[in-house]
Short mmCIF file of C-alpha atoms and ligand atoms in Angstrom, two decimals:
data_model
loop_
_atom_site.label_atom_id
_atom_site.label_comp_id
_atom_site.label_asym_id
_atom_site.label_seq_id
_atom_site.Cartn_x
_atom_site.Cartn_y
_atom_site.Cartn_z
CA UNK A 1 89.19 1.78 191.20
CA UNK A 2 90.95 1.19 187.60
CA UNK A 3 90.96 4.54 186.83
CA UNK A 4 94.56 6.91 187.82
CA UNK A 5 94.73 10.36 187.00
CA UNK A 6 98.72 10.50 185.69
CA UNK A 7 100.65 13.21 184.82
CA UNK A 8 103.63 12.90 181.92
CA UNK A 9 106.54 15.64 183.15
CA UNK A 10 104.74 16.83 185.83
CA UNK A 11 104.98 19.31 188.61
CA UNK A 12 103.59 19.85 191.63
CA UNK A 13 103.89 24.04 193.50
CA UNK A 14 103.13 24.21 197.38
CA UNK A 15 103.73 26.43 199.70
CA UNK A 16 103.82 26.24 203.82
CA UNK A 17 101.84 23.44 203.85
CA UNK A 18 99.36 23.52 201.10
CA UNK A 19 99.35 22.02 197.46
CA UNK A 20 98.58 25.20 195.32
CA UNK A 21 98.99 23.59 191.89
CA UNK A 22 99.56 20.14 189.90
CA UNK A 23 100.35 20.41 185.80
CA UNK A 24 102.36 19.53 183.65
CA UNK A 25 106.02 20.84 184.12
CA UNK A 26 105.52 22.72 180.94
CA UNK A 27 102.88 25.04 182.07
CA UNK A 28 104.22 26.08 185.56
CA UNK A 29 105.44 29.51 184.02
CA UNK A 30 102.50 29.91 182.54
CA UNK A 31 100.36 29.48 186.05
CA UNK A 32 102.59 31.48 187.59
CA UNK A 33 104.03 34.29 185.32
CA UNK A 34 105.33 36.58 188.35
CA UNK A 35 106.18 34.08 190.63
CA UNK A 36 109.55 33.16 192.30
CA UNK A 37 110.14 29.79 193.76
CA UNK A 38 112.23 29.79 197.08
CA UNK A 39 113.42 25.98 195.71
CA UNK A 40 112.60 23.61 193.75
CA UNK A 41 113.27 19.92 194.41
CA UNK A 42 114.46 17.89 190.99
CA UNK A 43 112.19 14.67 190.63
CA UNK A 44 113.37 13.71 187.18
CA UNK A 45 113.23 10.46 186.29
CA UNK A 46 111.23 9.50 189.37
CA UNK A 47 107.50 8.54 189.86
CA UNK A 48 105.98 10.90 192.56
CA UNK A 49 102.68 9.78 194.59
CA UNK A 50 100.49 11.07 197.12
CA UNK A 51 101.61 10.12 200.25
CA UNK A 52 100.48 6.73 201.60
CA UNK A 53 97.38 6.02 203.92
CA UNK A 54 97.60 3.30 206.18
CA UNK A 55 93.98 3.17 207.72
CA UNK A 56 94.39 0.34 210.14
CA UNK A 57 97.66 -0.27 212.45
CA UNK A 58 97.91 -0.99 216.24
CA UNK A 59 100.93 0.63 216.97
CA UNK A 60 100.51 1.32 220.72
CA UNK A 61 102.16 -1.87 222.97
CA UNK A 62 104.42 -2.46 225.18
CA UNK A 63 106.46 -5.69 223.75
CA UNK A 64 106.79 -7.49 220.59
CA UNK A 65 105.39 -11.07 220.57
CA UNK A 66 108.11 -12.97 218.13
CA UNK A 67 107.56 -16.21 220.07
CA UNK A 68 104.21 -16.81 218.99
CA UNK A 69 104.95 -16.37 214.79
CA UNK A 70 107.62 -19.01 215.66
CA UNK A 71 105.07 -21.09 217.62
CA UNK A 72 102.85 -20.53 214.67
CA UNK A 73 104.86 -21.95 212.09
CA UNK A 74 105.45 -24.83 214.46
CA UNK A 75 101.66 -25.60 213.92
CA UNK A 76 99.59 -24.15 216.60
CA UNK A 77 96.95 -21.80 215.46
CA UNK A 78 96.36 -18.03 215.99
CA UNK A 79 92.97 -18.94 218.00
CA UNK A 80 95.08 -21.90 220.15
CA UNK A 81 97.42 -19.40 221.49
CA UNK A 82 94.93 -16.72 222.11
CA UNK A 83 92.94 -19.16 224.11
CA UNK A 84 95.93 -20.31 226.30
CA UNK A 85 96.34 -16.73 227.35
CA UNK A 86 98.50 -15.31 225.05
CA UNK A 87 97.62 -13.36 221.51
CA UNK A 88 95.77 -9.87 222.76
CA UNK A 89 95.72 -10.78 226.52
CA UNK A 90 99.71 -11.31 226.35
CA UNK A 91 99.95 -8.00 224.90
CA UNK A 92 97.34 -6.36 227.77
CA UNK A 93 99.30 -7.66 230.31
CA UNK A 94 102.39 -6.08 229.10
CA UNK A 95 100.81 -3.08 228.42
CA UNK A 96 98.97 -2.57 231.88
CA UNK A 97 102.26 -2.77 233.20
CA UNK A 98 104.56 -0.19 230.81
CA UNK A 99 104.71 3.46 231.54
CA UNK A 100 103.39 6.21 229.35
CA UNK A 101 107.31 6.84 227.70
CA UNK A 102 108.06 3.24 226.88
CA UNK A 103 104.81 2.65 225.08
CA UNK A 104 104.83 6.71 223.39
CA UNK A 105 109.46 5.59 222.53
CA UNK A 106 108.04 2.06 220.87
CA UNK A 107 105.82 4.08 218.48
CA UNK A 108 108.24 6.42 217.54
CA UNK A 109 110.13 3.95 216.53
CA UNK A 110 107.62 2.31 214.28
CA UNK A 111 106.39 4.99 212.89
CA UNK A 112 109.59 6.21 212.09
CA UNK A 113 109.53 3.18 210.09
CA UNK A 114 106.54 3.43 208.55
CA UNK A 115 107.34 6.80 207.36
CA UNK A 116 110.74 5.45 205.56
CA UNK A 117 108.07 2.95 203.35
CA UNK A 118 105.94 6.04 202.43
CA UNK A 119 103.05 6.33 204.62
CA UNK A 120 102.40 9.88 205.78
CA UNK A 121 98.96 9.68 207.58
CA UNK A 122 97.42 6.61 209.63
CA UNK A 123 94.85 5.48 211.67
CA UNK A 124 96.21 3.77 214.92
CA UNK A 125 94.25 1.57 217.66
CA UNK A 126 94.19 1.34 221.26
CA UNK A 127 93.00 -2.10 222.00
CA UNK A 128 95.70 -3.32 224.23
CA UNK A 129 94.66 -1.81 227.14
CA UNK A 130 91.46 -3.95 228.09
CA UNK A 131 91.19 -1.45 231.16
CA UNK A 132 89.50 1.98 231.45
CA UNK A 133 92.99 3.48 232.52
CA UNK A 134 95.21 1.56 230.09
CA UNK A 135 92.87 2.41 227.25
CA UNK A 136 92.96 6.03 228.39
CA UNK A 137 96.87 5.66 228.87
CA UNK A 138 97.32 4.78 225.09
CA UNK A 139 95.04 6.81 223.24
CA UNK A 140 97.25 9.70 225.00
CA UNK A 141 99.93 8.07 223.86
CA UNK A 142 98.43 8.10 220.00
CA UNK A 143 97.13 11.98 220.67
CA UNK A 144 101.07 12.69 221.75
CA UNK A 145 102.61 10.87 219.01
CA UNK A 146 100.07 12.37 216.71
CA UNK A 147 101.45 15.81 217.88
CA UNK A 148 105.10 15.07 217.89
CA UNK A 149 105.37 12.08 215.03
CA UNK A 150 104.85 13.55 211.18
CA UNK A 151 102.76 10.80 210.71
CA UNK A 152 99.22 12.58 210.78
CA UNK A 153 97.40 9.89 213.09
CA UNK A 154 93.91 9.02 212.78
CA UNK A 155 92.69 7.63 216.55
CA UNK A 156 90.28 4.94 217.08
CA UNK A 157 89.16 2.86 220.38
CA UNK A 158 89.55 -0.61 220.32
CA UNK A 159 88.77 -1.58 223.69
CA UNK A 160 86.47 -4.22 222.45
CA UNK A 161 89.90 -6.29 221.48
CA UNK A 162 89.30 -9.06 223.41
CA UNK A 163 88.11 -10.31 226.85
CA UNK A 164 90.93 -9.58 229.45
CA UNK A 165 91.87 -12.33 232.13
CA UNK A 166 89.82 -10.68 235.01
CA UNK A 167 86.54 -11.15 233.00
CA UNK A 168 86.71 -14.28 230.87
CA UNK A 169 84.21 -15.77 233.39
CA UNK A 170 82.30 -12.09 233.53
CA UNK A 171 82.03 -11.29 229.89
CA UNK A 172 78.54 -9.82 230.38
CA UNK A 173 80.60 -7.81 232.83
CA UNK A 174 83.35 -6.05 229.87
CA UNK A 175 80.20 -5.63 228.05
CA UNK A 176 78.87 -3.56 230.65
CA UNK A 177 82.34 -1.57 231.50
CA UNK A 178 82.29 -1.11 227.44
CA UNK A 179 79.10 0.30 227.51
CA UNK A 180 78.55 2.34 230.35
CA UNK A 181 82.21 3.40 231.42
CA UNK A 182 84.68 3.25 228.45
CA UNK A 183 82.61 4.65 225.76
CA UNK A 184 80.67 7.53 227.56
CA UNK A 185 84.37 8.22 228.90
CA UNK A 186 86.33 8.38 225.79
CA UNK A 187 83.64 10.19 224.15
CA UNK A 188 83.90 12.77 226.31
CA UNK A 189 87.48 13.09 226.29
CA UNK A 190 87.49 13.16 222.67
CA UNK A 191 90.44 10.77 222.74
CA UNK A 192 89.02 8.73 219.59
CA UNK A 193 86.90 9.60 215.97
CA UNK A 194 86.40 5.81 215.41
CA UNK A 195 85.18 3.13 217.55
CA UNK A 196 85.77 -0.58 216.52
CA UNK A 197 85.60 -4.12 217.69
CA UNK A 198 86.81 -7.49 216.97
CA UNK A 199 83.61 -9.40 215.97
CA UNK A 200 84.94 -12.77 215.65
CA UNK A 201 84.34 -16.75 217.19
CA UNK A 202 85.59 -17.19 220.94
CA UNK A 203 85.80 -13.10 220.71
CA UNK A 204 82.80 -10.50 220.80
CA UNK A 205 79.64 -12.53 219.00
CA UNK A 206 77.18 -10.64 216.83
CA UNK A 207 74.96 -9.69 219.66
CA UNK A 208 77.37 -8.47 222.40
CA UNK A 209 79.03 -6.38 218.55
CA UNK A 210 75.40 -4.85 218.12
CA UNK A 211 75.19 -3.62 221.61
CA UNK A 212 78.47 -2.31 222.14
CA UNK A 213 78.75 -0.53 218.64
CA UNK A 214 74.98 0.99 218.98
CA UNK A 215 76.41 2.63 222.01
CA UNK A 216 79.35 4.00 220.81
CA UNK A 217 76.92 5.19 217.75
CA UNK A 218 75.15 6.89 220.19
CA UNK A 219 78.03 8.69 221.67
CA UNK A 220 78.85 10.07 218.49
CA UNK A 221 81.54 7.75 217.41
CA UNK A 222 81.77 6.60 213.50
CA UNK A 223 82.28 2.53 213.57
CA UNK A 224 85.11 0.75 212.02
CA UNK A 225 84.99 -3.54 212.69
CA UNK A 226 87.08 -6.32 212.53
CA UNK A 227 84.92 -8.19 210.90
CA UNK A 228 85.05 -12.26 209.51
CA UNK A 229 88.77 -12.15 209.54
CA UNK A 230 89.23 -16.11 210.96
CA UNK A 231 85.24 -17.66 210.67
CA UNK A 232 82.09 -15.87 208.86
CA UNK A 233 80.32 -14.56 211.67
CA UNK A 234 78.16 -12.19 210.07
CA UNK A 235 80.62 -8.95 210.93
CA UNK A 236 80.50 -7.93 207.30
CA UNK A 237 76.44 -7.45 207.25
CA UNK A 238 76.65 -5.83 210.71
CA UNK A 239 78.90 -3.27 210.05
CA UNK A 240 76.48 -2.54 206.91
CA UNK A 241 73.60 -2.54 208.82
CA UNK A 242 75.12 -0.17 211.27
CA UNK A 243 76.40 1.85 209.10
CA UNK A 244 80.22 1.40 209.65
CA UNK A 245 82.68 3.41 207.67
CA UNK A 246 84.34 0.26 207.17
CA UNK A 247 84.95 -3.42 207.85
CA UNK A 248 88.05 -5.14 207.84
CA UNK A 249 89.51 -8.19 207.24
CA UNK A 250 86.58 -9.87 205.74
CA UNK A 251 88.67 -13.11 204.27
CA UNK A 252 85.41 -15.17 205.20
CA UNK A 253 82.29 -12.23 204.92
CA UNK A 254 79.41 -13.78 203.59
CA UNK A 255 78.04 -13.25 199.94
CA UNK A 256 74.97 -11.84 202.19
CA UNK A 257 77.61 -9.63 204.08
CA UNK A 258 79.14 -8.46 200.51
CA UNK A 259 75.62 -7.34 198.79
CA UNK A 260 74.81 -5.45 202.13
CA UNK A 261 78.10 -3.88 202.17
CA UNK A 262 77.87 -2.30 198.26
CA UNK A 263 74.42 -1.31 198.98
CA UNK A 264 75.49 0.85 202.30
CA UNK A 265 78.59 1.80 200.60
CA UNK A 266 80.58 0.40 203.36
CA UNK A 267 84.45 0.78 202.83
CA UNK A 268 86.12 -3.12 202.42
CA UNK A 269 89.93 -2.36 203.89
CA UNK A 270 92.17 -5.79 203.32
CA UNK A 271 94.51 -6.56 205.27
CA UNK A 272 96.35 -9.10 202.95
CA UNK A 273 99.77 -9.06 205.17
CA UNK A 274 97.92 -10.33 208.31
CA UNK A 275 96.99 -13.61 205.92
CA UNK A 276 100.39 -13.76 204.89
CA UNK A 277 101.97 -13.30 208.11
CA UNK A 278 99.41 -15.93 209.85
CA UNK A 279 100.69 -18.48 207.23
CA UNK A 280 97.17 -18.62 206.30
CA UNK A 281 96.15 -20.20 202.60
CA UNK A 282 92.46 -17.89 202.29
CA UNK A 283 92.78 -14.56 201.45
CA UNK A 284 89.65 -12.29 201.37
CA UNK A 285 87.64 -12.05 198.41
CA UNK A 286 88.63 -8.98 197.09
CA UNK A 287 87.90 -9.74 193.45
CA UNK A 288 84.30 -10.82 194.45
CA UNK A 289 84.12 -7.55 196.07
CA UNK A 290 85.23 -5.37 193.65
CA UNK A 291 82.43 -6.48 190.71
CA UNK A 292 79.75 -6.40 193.35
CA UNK A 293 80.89 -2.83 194.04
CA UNK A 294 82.42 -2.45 197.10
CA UNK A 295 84.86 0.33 197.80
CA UNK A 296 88.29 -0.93 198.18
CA UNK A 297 91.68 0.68 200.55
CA UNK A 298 94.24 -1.83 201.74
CA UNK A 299 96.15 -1.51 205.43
CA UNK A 300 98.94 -2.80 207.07
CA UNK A 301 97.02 -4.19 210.04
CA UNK A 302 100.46 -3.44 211.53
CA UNK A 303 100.20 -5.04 215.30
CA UNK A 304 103.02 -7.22 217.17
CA UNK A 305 100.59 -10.46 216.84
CA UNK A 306 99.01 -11.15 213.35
CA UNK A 307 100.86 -8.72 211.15
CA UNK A 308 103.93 -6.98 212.47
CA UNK A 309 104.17 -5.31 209.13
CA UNK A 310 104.93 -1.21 208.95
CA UNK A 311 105.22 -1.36 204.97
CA UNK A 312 102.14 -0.61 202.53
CA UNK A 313 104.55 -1.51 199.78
CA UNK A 314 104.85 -4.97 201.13
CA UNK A 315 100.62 -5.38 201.60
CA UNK A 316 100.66 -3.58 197.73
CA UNK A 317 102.83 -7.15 196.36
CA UNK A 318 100.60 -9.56 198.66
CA UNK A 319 97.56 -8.03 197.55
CA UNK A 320 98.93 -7.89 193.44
CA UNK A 321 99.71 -11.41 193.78
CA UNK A 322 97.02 -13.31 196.40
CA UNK A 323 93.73 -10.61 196.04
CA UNK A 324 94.49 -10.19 192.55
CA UNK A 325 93.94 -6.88 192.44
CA UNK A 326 95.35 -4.58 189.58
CA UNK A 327 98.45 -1.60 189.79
CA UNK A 328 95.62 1.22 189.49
CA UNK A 329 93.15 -0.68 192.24
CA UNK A 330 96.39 -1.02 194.81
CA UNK A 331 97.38 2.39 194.03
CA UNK A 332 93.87 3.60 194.96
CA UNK A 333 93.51 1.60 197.55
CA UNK A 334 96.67 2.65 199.40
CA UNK A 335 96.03 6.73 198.54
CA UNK A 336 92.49 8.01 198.14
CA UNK A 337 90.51 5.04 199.27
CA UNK A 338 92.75 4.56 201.99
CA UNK A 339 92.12 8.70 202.73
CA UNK A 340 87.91 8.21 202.89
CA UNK A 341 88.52 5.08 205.04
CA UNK A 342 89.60 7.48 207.83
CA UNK A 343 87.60 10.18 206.93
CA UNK A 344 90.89 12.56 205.32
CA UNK A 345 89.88 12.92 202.13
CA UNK A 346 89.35 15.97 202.26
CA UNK A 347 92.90 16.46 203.12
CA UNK A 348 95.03 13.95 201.92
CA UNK A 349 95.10 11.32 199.73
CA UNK A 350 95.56 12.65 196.25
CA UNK A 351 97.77 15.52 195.05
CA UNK A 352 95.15 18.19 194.08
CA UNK A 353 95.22 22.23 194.96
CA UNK A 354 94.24 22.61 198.62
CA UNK A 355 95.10 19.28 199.71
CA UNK A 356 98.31 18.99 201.77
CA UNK A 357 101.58 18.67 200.14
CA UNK A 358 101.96 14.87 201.42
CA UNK A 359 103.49 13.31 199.11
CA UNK A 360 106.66 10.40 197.72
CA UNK A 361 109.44 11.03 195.50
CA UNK A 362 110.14 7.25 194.53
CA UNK A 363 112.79 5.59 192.37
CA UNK A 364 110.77 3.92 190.03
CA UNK A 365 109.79 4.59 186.35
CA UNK A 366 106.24 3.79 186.53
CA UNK A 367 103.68 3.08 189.25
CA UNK A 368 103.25 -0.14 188.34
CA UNK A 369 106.85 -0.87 189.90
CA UNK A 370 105.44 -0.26 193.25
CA UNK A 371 103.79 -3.74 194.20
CA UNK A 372 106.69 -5.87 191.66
CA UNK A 373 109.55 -4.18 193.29
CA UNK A 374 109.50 -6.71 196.39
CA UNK A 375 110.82 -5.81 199.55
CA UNK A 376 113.50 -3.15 197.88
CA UNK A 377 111.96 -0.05 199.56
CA UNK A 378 112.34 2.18 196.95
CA UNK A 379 111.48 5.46 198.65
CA UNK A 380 113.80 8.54 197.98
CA UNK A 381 112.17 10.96 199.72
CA UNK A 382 108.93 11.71 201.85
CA UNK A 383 107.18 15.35 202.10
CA UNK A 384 104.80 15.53 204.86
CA UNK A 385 103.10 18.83 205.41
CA UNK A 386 105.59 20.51 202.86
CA UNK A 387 108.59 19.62 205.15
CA UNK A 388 111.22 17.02 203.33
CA UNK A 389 111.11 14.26 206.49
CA UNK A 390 112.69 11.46 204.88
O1 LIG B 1 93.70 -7.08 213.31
N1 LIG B 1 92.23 -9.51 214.85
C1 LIG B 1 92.36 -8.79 215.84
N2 LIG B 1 93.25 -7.84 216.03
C2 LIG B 1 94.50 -7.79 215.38
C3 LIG B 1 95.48 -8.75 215.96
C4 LIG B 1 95.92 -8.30 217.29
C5 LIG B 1 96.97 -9.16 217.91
O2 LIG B 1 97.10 -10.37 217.64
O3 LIG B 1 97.68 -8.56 218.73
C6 LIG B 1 94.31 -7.96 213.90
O4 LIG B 1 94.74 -8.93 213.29
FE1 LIG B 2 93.64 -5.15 213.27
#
């Protein structure tokens, strides 16, 4: 986590879509003695990064929720508005009622944003759905944005979100629908790599989490949770015990939760704006979690309710100045850790030959500018895929 392979003068060859070679600008000639360069792009004077990984958003919904952060800072609580109907259930209702193009033009145009901050691949949700069809409708929606957007998106079902309104006297009943309708059904689709689930007080309890995540094991899905974000449930050991490729959130996992995680090598993904943007004075332990060994990546959490955030530069300075955490953990966290949270590390991640030419041509001298140059955006280009998109 403190350790960042940098380059002095460097340079970076691709072609199509492919990193063939990183070096120092120096020995380019040298690596390639014959060959002729259809351009080059001039990046002196700027720092240039892999692109950014952003392995937990919720970008598929039909509205915004504004009123409720201004409620919020009134002085009602995230839970108080959830449980008078409006948080996650607001957001199903508006979904269930959208068509396919509203929901597919709002992530366009968050994405778009997204990809103007620096991230280049990301894992999105479905979760707002709460329905067989509506989940169905908006991991379509992900698979077509995936195709059209150059964001490279990462999908994962979240219909475990929350209760809807037709069974919050039934919830035995979603548990059922979960297990023997949704899952089975988006399994066989192949409409998600990740299942996940918001373990959480007044939300899905530990048992009702075990269930519904041993199923979606069994239909082949890998597990991601929300886990401990607003009480310490006991999400953290859970997802360790189940061998989740992550849990997130975790501002109140358990010192039992934390040792089980390191051991199982479960992935620890902060989402330090969601704190922030709840107005919330805990953060997650992320130093704790570091010396006991967990693997770090940081997220947006980008979602209309808790954290309608589409910059990773803006979690990077929340997480330098309330987790703590160092330049060279942030910068890991946000590239290469970020990359094995979603299973693309093979891929992306890290500029390396074979690995896709993703990558961020910023104004900045050093990369230690990133989190301390607040809210300035200081992207000058973005390379996805080899093409110049920004
Ligand atoms: O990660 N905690 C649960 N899910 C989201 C919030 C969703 C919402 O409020 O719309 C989160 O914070
Ligand atoms: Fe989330």
């Amino acid at each position: 986590m403190s350790h960042l392979e940098l380059i002095e003068q460097g340079a970076l060859v691709f072609e199509g879509e492919t990193i063939k070679w990183v070096g120092r600008e120096a020995d380019v000639s040298t690596a390639f003695p014959k060959a002729r360069f259809e351009e080059i792009i001039d990046a002196n004077g700027m720092l240039v990064t892999p692109g950014l990984v952003d392995p937990h958003t919720h970008p598929v919904f039909a509205a915004t929720r504004e009123d409720e952060f201004y409620m919020r800072n009134a002085g009602k609580t995230y839970m108080e508005i959830a449980e008078a109907g409006g948080g996650i259930r607001n957001s199903a209702r508006r979904l269930r009622q959208a068509d396919e193009g509203t929901l597919y033009n709002n992530g366009i145009r968050f994405l778009n944003r997204m990809l103007k901050s620096g991230t280049t691949t990301a894992e999105a949700k479905s979760g707002y759905g709460l329905s067989t069809e509506s989940e169905v409708k908006s991991l379509e929606v992900i698979q077509r944005l995936d195709k059209n957007h150059p964001i490279d998106l990462v999908p994962t079902f979240l219909g475990a979100h929350e209760f809807p309104d037709e069974y919050r006297s039934d919830r035995e009943g979603y548990v059922r629908l979960l297990i023997e309708e949704m899952i089975p059904l988006v399994a066989k689709r192949n409409l998600a790599k990740y299942c996940d689930i918001f373990t959480e007080a007044g939300v899905f309890d530990i048992d009702q989490s075990r269930r519904i995540m041993s199923a979606a094991k069994q239909n082949g899905f890998e597990l991601k949770f929300h886990a401990d974000e607003l009480k310490s449930v006991g999400g953290a050991k859970l997802a360790a015990e189940l061998g989740a490729v992550s849990a997130d959130h975790l501002v109140y996992a358990s010192d039992n939760g934390i040792a089980a995680m390191a051991k199982a090598k479960t992935i620890a993904v902060f989402l330090p704006s969601t704190t922030f943007f709840l107005g919330h004075k805990e953060y997650a332990p992320a130093r704790k979690m570091l010396t006991a060994g967990v693997p770090v990546a940081l997220a947006t959490d980008f979602n209309p309710g808790s954290s309608c955030n589409t910059s990773l530069q803006a979690t990077m300075t929340i997480a330098a100045i309330y987790l703590k955490m160092t330049p060279e953990e942030i910068l890991n966290a946000v590239t290469y850790n970020s990359a094995c949270a979603i299973g693309m590390q093979e891929k992306v991640g890290s500029l390396q030959t074979g690995k896709l030419a993703d990558f961020v041509l910023w104004d900045a001298e050093n990369y230690k500018q990133l989190p301390y140059f607040f809210a300035q955006n200081p992207v000058t280009s973005v390379f996805k895929r080899g093409q110049k998109v920004v």
